[in-house]
Every structure is written in C-alpha cells, then in structure tokens.
mmCIF file of C-alpha atoms in Angstrom:
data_model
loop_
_atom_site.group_PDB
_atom_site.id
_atom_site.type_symbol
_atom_site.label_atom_id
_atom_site.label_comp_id
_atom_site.label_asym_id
_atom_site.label_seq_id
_atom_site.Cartn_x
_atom_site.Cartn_y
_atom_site.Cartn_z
ATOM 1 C CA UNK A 2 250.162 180.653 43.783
ATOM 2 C CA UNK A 3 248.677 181.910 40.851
ATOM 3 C CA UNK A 4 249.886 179.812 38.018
ATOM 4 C CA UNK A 5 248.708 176.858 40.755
ATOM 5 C CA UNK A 6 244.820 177.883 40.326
ATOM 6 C CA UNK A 7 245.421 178.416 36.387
ATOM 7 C CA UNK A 8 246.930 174.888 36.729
ATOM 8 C CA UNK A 9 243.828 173.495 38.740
ATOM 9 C CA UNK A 10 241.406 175.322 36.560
ATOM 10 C CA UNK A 11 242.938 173.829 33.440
ATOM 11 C CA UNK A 12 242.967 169.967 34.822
ATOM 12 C CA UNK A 13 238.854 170.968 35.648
ATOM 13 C CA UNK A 14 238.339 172.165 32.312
ATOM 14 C CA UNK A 15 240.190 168.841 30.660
ATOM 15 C CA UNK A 16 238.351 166.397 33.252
ATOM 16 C CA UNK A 17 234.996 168.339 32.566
ATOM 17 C CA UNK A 18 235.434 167.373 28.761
ATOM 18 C CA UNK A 19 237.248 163.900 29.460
ATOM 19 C CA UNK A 20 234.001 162.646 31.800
ATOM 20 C CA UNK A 21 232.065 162.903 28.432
ATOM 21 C CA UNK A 22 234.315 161.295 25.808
ATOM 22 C CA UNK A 23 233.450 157.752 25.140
ATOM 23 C CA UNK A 24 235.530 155.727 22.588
ATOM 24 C CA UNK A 25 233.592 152.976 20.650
ATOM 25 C CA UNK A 26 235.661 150.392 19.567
ATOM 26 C CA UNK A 27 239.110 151.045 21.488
ATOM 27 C CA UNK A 28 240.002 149.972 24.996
ATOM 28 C CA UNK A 29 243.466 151.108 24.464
ATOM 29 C CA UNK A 30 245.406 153.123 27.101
ATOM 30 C CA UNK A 31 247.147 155.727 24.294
ATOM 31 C CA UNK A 32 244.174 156.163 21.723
ATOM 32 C CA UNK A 33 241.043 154.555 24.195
ATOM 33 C CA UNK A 34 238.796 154.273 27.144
ATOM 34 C CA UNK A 35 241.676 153.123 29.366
ATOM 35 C CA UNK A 36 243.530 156.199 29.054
ATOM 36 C CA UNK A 37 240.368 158.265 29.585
ATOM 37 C CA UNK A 38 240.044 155.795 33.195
ATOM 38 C CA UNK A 39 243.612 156.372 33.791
ATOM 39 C CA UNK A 40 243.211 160.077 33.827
ATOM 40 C CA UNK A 41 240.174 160.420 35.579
ATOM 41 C CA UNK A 42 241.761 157.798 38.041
ATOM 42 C CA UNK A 43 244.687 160.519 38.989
ATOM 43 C CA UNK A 44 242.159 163.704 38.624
ATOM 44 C CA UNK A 45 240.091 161.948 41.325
ATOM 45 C CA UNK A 46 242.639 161.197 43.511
ATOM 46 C CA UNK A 47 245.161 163.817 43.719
ATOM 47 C CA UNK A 48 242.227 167.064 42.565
ATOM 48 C CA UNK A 49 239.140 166.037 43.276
ATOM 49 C CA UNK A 50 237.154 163.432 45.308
ATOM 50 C CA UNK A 51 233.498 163.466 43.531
ATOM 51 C CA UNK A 52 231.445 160.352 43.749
ATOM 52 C CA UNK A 53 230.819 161.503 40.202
ATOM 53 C CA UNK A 54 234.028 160.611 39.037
ATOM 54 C CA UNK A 55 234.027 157.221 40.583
ATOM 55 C CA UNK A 56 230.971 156.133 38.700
ATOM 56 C CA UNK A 57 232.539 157.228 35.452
ATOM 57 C CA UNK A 58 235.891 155.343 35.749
ATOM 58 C CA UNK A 59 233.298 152.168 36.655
ATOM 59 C CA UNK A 60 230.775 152.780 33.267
ATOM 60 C CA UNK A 61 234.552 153.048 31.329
ATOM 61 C CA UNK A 62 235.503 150.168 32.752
ATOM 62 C CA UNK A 63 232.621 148.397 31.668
ATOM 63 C CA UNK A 64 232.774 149.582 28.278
ATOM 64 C CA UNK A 65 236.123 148.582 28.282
ATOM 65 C CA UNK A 66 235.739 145.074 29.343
ATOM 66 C CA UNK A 67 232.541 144.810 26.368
ATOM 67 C CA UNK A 68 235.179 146.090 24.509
ATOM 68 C CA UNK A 69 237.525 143.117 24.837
ATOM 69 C CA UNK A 70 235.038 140.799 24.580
ATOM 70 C CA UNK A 71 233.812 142.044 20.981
ATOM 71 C CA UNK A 72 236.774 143.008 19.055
ATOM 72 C CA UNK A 73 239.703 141.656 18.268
ATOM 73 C CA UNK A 74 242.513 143.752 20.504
ATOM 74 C CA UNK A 75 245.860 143.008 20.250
ATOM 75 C CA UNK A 76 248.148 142.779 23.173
ATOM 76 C CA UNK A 77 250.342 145.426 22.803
ATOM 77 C CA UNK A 78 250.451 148.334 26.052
ATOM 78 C CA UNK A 79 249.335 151.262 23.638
ATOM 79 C CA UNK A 80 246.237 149.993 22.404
ATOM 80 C CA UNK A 81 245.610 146.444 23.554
ATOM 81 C CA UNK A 82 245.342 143.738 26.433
ATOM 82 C CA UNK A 83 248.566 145.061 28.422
ATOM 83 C CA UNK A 84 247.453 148.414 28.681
ATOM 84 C CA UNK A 85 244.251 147.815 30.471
ATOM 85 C CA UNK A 86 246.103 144.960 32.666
ATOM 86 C CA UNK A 87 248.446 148.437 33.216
ATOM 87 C CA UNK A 88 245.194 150.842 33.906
ATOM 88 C CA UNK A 89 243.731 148.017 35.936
ATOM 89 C CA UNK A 90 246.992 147.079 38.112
ATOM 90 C CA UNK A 91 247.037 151.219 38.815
ATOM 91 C CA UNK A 92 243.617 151.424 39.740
ATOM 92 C CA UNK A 93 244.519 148.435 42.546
ATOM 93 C CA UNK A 94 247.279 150.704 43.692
ATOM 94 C CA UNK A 95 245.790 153.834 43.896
ATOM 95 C CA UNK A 96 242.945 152.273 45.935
ATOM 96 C CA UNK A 97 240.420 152.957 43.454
ATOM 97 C CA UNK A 98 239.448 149.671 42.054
ATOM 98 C CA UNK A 99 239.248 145.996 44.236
ATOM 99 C CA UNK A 100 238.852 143.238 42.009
ATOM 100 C CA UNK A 101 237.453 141.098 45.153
ATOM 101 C CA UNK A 102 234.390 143.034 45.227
ATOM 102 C CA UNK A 103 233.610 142.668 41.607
#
C-alpha cells in the first residue's frame, strides 16, 4: 500500500508540473502539446477527476490545432498530423473529447 501512495504522489507531482508546460511551435505527441493532452487525458481519468484538468486538455487542444494551422508539421505519429489524429481518436474513446459538440 505504501509504494501505491508514493506512486500517486509522484503522478501529482508530474501532472502538477505537466498542467503548466506549454510547447510553442510543436503539436507533436513525443516532443509536443499532444503528448502533454495525452497525459493529462489518462491522469484525469484513471487519478483524478478535476474540472481543472478538463479545461487544460481543451486550451492544449487549441494550441494544438493553431499549431497546425501555422507551421508546417509533417505527418509522421511522433511529431506530426498522425499523432494528434492518435491523441484525438483516444480522447473520443476515453470519453473525454466529442467532436459533435465542437
């Protein structure tokens, strides 16, 4: 039980630091914003439910789609098109984000 609270106290302390990170110019899911949504996606859902962490996946998401619209991303999963379509098909599934009520 122990190393179960060190466990949750360690995915706080990572979340706490995560909900502040912004990346400028990536959208990417290894190096950008939609790994940072990804994250945060899982943290809410399986740690904690804070209407906190639901408006920063949506202001990421945001930045994300500004993001595609102003550079030039390539398609790749790691850092391009696929890996938000990835982030974006998760969100769906884990009930997180509906596309219909955009």
């Amino acid at each position: 039980m122990k190393n179960k609270n060190t466990a949750a106290k360690q995915l706080d302390q990572i979340a706490e630091r995560l909900m502040e990170l912004t990346y400028d110019a990536y959208p990417g899911l290894l190096n950008g914003n939609s790994g940072l949504i990804l994250f945060l996606a899982y943290y809410y859902k399986w740690v904690k439910q804070e209407e906190k962490i639901l408006f920063r996946i949506e202001a990421l998401l945001q930045r994300v789609f500004f993001q595609l619209n102003e550079y030039d991303v390539p398609g790749g999963l790691s850092s391009g098109y696929t890996g938000v379509g990835f982030v974006l098909n998760k969100l769906i599934r884990l009930g997180i984000y509906n596309p219909l009520c955009i």
